[in-house]
Coordinates of C-alpha atoms in Angstrom, one line a residue:
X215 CA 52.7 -51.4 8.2
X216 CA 50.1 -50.5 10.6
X217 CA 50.8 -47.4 11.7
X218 CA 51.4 -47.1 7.5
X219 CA 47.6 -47.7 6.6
X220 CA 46.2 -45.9 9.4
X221 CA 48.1 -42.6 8.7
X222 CA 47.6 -43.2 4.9
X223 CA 43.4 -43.9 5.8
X224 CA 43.6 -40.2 7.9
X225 CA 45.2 -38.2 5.0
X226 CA 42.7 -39.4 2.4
X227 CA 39.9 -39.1 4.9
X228 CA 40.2 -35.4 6.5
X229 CA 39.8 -33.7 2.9
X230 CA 36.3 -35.5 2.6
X231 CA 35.6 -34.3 6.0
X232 CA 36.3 -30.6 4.7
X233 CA 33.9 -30.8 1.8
X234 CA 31.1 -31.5 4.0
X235 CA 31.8 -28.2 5.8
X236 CA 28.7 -25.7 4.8
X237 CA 31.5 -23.0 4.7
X238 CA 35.0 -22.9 3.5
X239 CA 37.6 -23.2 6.1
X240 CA 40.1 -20.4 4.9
X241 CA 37.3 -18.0 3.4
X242 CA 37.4 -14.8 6.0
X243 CA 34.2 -14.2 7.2
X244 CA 33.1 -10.8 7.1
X245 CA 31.1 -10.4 10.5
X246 CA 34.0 -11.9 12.3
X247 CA 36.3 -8.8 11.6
X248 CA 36.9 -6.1 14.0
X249 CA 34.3 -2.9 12.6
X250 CA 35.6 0.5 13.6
X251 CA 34.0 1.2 17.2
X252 CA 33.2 4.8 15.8
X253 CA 32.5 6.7 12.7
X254 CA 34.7 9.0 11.5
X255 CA 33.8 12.8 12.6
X256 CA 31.9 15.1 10.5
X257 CA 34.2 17.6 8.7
X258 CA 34.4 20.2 6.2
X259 CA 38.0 20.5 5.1
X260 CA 38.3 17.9 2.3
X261 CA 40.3 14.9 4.9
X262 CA 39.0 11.9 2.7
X263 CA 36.2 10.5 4.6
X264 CA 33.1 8.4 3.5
X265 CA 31.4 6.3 6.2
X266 CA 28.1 5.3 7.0
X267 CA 26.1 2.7 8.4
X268 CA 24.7 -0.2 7.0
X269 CA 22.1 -1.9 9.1
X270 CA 23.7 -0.3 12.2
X271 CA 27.2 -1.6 11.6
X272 CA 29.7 0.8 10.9
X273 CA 30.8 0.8 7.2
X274 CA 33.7 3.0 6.2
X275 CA 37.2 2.6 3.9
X276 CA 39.7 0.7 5.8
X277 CA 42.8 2.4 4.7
X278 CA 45.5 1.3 1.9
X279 CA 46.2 2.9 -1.6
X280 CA 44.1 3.6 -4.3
X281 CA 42.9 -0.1 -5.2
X282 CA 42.3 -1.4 -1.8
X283 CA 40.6 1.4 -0.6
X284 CA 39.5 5.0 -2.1
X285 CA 36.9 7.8 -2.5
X286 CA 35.7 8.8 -6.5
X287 CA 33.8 11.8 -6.9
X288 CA 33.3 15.0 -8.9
X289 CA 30.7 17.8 -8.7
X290 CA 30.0 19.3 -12.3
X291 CA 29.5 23.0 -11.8
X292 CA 27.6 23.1 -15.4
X293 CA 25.3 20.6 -14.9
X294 CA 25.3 20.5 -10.9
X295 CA 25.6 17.1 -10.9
X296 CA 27.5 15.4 -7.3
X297 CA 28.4 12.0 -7.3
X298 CA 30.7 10.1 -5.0
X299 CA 31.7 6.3 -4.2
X300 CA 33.2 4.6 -1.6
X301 CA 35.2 1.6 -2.1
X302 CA 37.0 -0.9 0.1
X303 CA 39.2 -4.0 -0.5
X304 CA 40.6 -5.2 2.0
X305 CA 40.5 -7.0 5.7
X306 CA 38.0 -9.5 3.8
X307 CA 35.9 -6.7 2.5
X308 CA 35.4 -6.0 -1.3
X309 CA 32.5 -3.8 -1.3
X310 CA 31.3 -0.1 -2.6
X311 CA 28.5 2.5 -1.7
X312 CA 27.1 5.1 -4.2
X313 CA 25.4 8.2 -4.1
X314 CA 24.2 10.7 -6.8
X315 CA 22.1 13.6 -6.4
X316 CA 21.5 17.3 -8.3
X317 CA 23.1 20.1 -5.9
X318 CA 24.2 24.0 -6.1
X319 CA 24.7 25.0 -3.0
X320 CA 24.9 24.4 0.7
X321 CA 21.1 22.5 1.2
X322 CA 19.3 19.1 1.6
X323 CA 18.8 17.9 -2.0
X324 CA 16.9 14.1 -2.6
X325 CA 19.3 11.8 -4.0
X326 CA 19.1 11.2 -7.3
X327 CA 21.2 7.8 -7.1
X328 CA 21.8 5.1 -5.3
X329 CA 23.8 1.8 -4.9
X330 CA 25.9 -0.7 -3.3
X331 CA 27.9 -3.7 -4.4
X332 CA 28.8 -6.1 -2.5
X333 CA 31.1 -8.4 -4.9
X334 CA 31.6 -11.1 -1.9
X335 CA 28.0 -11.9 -2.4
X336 CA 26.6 -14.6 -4.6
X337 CA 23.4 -13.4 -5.6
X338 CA 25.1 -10.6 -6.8
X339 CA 27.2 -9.5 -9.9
X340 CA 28.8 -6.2 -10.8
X341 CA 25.6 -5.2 -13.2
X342 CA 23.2 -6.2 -10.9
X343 CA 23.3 -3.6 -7.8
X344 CA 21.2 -2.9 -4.3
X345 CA 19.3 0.2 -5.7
X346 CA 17.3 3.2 -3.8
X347 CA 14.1 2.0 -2.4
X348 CA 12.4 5.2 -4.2
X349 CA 9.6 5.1 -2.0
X350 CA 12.1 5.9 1.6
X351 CA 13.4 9.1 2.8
X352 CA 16.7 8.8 0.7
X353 CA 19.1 12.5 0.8
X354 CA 22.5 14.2 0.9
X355 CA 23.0 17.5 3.0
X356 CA 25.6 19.2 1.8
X357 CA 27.8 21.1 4.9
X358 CA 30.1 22.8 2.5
X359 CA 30.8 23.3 -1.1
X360 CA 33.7 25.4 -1.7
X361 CA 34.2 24.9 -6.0
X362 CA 37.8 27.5 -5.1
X363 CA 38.9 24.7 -2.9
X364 CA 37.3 21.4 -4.8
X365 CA 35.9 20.5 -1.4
X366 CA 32.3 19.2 -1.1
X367 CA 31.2 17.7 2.1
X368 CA 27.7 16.6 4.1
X369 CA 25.8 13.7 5.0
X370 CA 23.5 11.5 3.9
X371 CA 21.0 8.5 4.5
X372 CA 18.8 6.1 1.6
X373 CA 16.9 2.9 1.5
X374 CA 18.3 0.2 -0.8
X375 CA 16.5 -3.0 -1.9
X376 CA 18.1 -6.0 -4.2
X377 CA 15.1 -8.1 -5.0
X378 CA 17.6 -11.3 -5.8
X379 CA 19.2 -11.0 -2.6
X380 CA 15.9 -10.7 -0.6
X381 CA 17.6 -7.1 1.1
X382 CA 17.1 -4.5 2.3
X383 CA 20.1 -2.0 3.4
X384 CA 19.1 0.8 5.4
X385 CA 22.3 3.5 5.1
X386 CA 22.4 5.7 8.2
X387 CA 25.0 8.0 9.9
X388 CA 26.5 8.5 6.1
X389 CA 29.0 11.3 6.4
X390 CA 32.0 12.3 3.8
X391 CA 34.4 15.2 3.0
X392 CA 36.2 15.0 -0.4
X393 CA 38.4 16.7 -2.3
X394 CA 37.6 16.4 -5.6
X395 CA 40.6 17.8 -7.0
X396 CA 43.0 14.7 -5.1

């Protein structure tokens, strides 16, 4: 009857334990997964790359189909208009970085645009992004825009503030080669 109470006393007392915890035990913790040691290489043949850095950790999509992981973009020949977004969902990461910027050729341009979500984060919601710090040296070099091929590739750095989350997110090292017709 002992050995009963004391095993009943443990099962009802561990869960209290738990709730005292500052974190959840079986929430993945996003600086304890393995980052890519390096960036992907700079190309100019449309291979599906967008990487960066944010705050000098490597950011880039970690693999998977469309919803866990993927590239949106478009170049609008009419109105010049270039916009592209990483996404990634998955490994514990549910996150997005946005640029926008008014191109027509080969060039450094300002960007126009600029955003990341981070939708792990509580002071954050989907309408309420991390948006260019207007006043930092925030661009897109475009390596190659071949409109025959759909293929528009470069690099790109920006400063971006989100004055509920106290932060600032310096993106460095960005690099991407799309194909905006995949």
């Amino acid at each position: 009857m002992k050995n009963k109470f004391l095993l009943l006393t443990w099962l009802l007392a561990v869960p209290l334990l738990w709730g005292g915890c500052d974190k959840p035990l079986f929430k993945t913790d996003e600086a304890s997964i393995a980052q890519p040691d390096e960036l992907p290489p700079i190309t100019t043949t449309g291979e599906g790359t967008f990487a960066c850095k944010i705050n000098g950790v490597n950011w880039q999509r970690c693999g998977g189909g469309f919803l866990q992981s993927s590239i949106i973009g478009e170049w609008h020949p009419v109105y010049k208009i270039f916009s592209l977004q990483g996404l990634r969902s998955c490994e514990g990461f549910d996150d997005a970085v946005y640029i926008n910027a008014f191109i027509d050729s080969i060039g450094l341009y300002p960007l126009e645009a600029g955003q990341y979500d981070d939708f792990n984060l509580e002071c954050q919601d989907v309408l309420d992004q991390y948006f260019l710090l207007e006043t930092a040296d925030n661009w897109v070099e475009i390596l190659n825009l071949n409109t025959d091929e759909f293929i528009v590739s470069g690099t790109f750095q920006c400063t971006l503030v989100h004055e509920g989350c106290g932060d600032t997110l310096f993106i460095t090292d960005g690099r991407f080669d799309y194909d905006w017709a995949n």
